[in-house]
mmCIF file of C-alpha atoms and ligand atoms in Angstrom:
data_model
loop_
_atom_site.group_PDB
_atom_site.id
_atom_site.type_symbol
_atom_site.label_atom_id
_atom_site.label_comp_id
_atom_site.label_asym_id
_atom_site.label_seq_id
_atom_site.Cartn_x
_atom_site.Cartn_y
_atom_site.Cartn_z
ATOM 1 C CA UNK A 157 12.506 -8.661 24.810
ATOM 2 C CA UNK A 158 15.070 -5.730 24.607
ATOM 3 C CA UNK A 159 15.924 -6.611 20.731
ATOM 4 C CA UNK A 160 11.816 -6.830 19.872
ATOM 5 C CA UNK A 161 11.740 -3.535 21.384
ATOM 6 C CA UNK A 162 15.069 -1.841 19.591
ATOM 7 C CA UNK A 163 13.786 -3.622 16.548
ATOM 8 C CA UNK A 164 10.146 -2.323 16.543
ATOM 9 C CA UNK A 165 11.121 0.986 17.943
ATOM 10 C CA UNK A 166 13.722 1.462 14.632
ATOM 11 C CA UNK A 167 10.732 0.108 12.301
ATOM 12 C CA UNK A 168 8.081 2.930 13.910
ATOM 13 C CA UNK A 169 10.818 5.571 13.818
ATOM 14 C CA UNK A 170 11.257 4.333 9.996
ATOM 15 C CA UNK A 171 7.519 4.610 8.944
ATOM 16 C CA UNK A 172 7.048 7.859 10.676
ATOM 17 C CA UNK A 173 10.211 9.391 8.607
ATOM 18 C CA UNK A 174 9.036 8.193 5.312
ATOM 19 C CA UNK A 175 5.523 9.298 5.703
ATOM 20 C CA UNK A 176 6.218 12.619 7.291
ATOM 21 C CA UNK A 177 8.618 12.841 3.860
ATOM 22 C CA UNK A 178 5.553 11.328 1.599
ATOM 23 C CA UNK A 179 3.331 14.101 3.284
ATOM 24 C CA UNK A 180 5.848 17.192 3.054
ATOM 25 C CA UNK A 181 6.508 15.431 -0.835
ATOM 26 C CA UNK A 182 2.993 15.930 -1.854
ATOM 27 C CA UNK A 183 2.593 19.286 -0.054
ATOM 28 C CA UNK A 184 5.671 20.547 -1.798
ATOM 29 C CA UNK A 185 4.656 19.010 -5.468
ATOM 30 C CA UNK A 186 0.635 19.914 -4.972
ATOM 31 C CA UNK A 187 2.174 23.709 -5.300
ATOM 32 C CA UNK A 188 2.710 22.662 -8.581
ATOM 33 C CA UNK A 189 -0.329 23.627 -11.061
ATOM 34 C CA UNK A 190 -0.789 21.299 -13.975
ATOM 35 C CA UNK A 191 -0.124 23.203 -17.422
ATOM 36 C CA UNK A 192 -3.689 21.337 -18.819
ATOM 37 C CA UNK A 193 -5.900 22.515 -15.432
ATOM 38 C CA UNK A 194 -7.597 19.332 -15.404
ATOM 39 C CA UNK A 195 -8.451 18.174 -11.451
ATOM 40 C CA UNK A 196 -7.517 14.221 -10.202
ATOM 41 C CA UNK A 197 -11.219 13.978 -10.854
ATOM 42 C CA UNK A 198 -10.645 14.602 -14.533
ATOM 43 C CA UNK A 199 -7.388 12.555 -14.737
ATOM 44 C CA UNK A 200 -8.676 9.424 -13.516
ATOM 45 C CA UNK A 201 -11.682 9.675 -15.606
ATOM 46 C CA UNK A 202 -9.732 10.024 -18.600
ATOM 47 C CA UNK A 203 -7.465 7.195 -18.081
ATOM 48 C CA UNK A 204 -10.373 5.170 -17.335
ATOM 49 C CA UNK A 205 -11.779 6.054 -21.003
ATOM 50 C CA UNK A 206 -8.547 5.537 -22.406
ATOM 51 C CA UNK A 207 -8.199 2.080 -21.094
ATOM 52 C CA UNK A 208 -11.906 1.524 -22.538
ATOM 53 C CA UNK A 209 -13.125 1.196 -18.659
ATOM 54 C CA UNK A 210 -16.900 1.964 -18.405
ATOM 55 C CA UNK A 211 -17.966 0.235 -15.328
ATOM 56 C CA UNK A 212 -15.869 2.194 -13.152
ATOM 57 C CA UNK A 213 -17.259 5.272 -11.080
ATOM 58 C CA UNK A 214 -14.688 8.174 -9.787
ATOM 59 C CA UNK A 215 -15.954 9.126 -6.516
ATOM 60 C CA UNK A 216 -14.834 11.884 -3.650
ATOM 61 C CA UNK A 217 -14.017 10.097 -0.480
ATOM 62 C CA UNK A 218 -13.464 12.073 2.851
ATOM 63 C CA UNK A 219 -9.950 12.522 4.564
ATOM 64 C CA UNK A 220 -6.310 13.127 3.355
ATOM 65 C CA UNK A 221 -4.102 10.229 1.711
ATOM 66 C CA UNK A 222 -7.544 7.776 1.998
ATOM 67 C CA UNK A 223 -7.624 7.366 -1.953
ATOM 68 C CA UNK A 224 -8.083 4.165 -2.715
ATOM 69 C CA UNK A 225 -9.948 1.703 -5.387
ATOM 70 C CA UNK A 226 -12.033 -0.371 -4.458
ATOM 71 C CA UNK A 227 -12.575 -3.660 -6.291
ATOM 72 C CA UNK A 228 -16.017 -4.712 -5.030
ATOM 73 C CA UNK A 229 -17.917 -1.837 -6.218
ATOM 74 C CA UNK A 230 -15.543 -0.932 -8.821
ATOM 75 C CA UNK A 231 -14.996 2.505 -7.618
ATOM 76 C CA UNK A 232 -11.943 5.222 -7.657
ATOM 77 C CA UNK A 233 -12.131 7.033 -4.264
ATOM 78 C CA UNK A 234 -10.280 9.989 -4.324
ATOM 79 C CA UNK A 235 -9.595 12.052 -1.200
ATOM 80 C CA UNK A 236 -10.937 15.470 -1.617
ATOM 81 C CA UNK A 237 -7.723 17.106 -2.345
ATOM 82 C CA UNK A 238 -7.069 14.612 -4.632
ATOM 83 C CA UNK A 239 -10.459 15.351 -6.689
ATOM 84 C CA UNK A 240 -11.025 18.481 -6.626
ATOM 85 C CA UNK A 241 -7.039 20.148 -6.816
ATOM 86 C CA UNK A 242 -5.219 20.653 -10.239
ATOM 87 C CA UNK A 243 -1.648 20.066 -9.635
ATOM 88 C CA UNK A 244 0.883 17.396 -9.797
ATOM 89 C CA UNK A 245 -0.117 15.704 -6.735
ATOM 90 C CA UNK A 246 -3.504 14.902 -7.370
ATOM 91 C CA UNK A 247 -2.251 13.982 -10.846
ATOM 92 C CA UNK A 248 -0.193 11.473 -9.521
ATOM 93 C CA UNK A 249 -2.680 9.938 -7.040
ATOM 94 C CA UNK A 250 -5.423 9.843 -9.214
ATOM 95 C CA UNK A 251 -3.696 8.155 -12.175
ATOM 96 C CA UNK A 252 -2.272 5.372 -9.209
ATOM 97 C CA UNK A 253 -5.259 4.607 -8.450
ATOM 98 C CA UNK A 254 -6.774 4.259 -11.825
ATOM 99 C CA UNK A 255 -3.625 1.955 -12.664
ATOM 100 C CA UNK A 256 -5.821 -0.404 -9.621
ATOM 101 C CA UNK A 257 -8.993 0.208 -12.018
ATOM 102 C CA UNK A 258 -6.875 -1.091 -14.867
ATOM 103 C CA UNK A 259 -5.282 -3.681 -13.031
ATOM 104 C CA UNK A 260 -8.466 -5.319 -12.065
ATOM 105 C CA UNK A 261 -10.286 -5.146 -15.730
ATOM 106 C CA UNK A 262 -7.304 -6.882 -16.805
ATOM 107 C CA UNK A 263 -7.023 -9.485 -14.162
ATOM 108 C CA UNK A 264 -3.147 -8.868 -13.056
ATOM 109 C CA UNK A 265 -2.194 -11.576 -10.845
ATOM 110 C CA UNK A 266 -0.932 -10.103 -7.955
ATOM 111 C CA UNK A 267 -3.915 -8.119 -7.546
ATOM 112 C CA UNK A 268 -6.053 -11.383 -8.043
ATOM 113 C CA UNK A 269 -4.169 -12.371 -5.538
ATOM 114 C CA UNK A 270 -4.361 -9.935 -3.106
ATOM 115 C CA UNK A 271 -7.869 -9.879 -3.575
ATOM 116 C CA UNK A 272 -8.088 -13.447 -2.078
ATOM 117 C CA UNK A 273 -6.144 -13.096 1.379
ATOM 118 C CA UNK A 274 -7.696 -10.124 1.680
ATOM 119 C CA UNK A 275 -10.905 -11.448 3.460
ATOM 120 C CA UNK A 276 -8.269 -13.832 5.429
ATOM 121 C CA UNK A 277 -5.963 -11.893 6.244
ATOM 122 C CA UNK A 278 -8.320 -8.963 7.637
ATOM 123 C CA UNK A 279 -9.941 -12.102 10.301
ATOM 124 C CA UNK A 280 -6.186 -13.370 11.282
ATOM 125 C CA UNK A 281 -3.646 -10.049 11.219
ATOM 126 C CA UNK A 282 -4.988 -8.307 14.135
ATOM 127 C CA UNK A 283 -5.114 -11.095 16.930
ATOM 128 C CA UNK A 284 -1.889 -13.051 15.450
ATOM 129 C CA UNK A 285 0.358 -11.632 17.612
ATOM 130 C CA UNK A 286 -2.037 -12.098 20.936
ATOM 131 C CA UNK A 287 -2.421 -16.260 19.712
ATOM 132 C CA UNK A 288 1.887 -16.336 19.433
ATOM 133 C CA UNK A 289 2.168 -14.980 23.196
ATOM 134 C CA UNK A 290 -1.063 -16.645 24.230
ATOM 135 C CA UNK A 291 0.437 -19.951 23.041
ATOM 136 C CA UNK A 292 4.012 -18.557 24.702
ATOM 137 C CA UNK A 293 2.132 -18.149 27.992
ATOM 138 C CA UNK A 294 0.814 -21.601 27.808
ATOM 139 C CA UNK A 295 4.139 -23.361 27.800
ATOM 140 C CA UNK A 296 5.166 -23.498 24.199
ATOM 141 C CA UNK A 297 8.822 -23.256 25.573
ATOM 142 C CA UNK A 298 8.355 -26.833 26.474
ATOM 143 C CA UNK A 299 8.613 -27.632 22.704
ATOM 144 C CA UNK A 300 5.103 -30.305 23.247
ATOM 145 C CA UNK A 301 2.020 -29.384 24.049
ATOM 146 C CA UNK A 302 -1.098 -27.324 23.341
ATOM 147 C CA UNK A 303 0.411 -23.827 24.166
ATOM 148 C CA UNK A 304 3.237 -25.329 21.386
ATOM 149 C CA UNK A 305 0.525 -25.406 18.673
ATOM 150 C CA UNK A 306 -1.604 -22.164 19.500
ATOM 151 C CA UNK A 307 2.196 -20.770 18.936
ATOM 152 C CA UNK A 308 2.394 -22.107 15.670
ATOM 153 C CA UNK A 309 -0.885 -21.270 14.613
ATOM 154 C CA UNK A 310 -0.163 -17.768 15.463
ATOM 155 C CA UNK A 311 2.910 -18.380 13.494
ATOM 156 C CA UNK A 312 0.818 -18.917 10.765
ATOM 157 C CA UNK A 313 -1.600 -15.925 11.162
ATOM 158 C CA UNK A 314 1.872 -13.943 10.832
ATOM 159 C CA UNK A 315 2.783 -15.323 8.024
ATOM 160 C CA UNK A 316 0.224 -15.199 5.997
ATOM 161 C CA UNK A 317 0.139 -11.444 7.266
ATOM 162 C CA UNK A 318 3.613 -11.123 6.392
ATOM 163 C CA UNK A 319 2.888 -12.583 2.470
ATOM 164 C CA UNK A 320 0.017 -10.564 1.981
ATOM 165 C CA UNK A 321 2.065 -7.037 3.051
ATOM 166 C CA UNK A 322 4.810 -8.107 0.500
ATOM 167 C CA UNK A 323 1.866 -8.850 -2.453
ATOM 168 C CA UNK A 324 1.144 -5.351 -2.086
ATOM 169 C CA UNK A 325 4.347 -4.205 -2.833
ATOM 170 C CA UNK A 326 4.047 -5.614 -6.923
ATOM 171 C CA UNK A 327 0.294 -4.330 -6.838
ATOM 172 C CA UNK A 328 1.763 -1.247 -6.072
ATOM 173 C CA UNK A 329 5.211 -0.329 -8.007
ATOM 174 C CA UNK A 330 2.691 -1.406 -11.144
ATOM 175 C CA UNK A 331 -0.010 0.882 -10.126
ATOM 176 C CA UNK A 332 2.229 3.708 -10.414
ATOM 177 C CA UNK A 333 3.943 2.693 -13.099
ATOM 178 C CA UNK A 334 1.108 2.236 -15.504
ATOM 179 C CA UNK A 335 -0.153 5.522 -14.057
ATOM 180 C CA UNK A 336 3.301 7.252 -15.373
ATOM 181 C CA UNK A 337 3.617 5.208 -18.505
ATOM 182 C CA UNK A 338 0.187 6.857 -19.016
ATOM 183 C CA UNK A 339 0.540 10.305 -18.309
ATOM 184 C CA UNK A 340 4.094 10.264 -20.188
ATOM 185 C CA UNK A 341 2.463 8.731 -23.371
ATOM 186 C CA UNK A 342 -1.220 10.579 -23.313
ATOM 187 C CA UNK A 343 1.602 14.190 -22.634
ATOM 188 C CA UNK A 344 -0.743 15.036 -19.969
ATOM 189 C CA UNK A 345 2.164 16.679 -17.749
ATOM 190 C CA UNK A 346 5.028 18.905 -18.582
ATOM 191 C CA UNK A 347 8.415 17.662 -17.880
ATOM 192 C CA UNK A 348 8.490 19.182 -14.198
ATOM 193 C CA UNK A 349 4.992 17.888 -13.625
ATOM 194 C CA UNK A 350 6.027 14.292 -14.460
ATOM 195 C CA UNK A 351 9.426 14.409 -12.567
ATOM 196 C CA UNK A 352 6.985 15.823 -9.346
ATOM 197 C CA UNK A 353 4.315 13.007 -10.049
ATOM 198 C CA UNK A 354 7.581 10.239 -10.143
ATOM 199 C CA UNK A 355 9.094 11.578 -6.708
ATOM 200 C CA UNK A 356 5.320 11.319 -5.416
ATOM 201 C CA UNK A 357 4.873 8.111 -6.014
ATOM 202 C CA UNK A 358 8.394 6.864 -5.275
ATOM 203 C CA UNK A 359 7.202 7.798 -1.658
ATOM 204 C CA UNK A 360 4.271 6.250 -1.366
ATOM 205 C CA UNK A 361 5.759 3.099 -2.440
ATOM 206 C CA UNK A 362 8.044 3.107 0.568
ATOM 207 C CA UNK A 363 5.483 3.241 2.885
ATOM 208 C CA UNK A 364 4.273 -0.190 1.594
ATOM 209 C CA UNK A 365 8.261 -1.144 1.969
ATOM 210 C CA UNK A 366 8.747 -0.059 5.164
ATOM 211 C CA UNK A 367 5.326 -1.739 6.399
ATOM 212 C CA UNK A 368 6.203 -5.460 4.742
ATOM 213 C CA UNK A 369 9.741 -5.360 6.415
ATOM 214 C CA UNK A 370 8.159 -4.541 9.665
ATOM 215 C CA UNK A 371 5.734 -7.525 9.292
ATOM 216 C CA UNK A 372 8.497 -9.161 8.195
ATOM 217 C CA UNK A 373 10.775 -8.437 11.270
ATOM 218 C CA UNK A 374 8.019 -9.324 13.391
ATOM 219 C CA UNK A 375 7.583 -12.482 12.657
ATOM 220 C CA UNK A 376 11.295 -13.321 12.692
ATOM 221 C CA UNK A 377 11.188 -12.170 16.037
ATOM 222 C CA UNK A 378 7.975 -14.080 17.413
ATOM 223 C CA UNK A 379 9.587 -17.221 15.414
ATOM 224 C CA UNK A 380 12.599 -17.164 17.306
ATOM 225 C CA UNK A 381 10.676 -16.808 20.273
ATOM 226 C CA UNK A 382 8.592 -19.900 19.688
ATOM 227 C CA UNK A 383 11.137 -22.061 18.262
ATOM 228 C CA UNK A 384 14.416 -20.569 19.788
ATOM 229 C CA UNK A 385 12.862 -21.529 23.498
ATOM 230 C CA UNK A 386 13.082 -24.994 22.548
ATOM 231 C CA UNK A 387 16.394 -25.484 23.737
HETATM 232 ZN ZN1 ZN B 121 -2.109 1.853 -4.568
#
């Protein structure tokens, strides 16, 4: 128990450092006013005419860091920060999640992908854990049994958790880097502005890291657990 506990406490300590950094990153590069004035509202539309996207809607969405696309209504959802401000920041975000928008008209496979576990994985993530030490409670040291197989299953759950958070990752590095490739190539930045937009994005993509390798470490744990206690 002490090494799940060292283990999860390091992971938490992790996340909170990298997204007090991603917060304090866009803070610092949101000082920075874009040299064209345009707002993330503006950005994202444009990329979305640029890729010859029509059916997709830029909308304000409540909250700070809650932009998002969303595939099912084919919407960008920009925090309000994000769509109203005219600096690097919102830049940044709003192009990301406009690389989604383009993602999805083009049918990238890891997205596809994504897409599919995501009504799965939304059911099985959140009680995976309580199934694995259910199924521990029932016996499953034993090795037989039906507190054995409510382990596994749990296993599973984890797993499947586990896969999904490292599918992200892919969806993600490419959102950002289509949204750079396009704001380098349509000179919508200066060279500051870019380098701020870059450093951004680099830190919201280890948030995503730092969440798949605590999945990940998770379910090495509750796997040794299950199957360790065979002995
Ligand atoms: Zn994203």
């Amino acid at each position: 128990m002490m090494t799940y506990y060292i283990l999860i406490g390091g992971i938490a300590l992790l996340s909170w450092i990298v997204s007090s950094r991603l917060k304090s990153k866009f803070k610092h590069y949101s000082k920075i006013h874009l040299r064209n004035g345009m707002s993330g509202a503006e950005i994202a539309q444009k990329m979305l005419d640029d890729h010859g996207i029509r059916d997709v809607k830029v909308i304000s969405t409540p909250g700070m860091l809650t932009d998002h696309y969303n595939p099912k209504n084919k919407t960008v959802n920009l925090s309000e920060g994000v769509y109203n401000q005219r600096n690097a920041s919102a830049a940044a975000v709003a192009a990301h999640e406009v690389g989604h928008a383009v993602q999805h008209a083009q049918a990238y496979e890891w997205l596809t992908m994504r897409s599919k576990l995501v009504p799965v994985v939304s059911v099985t993530s959140g009680m995976s854990t309580w199934v694995v030490f259910g199924g521990l409670m029932l016996g499953a040291a034993a090795g037989v049994g039906l507190g054995y197989y409510i382990a596994v299953a749990g296993l599973i759950m984890m797993g499947l958790a586990t896969v999904f958070s490292f599918i992200t990752l892919p969806v993600e590095y490419d959102a950002s880097n289509r949204a750079l490739a396009w704001l380098k190539q349509k000179n919508m930045v200066s060279q500051q502005e870019y380098a701020g937009a870059e450093d951004a994005l680099k830190w919201a993509a280890r948030t995503y890291l730092v969440a798949a390798l605590g999945a990940l470490a998770s379910l090495v744990y509750w796997a040794f657990q299950v199957f360790g206690g065979r002995d």
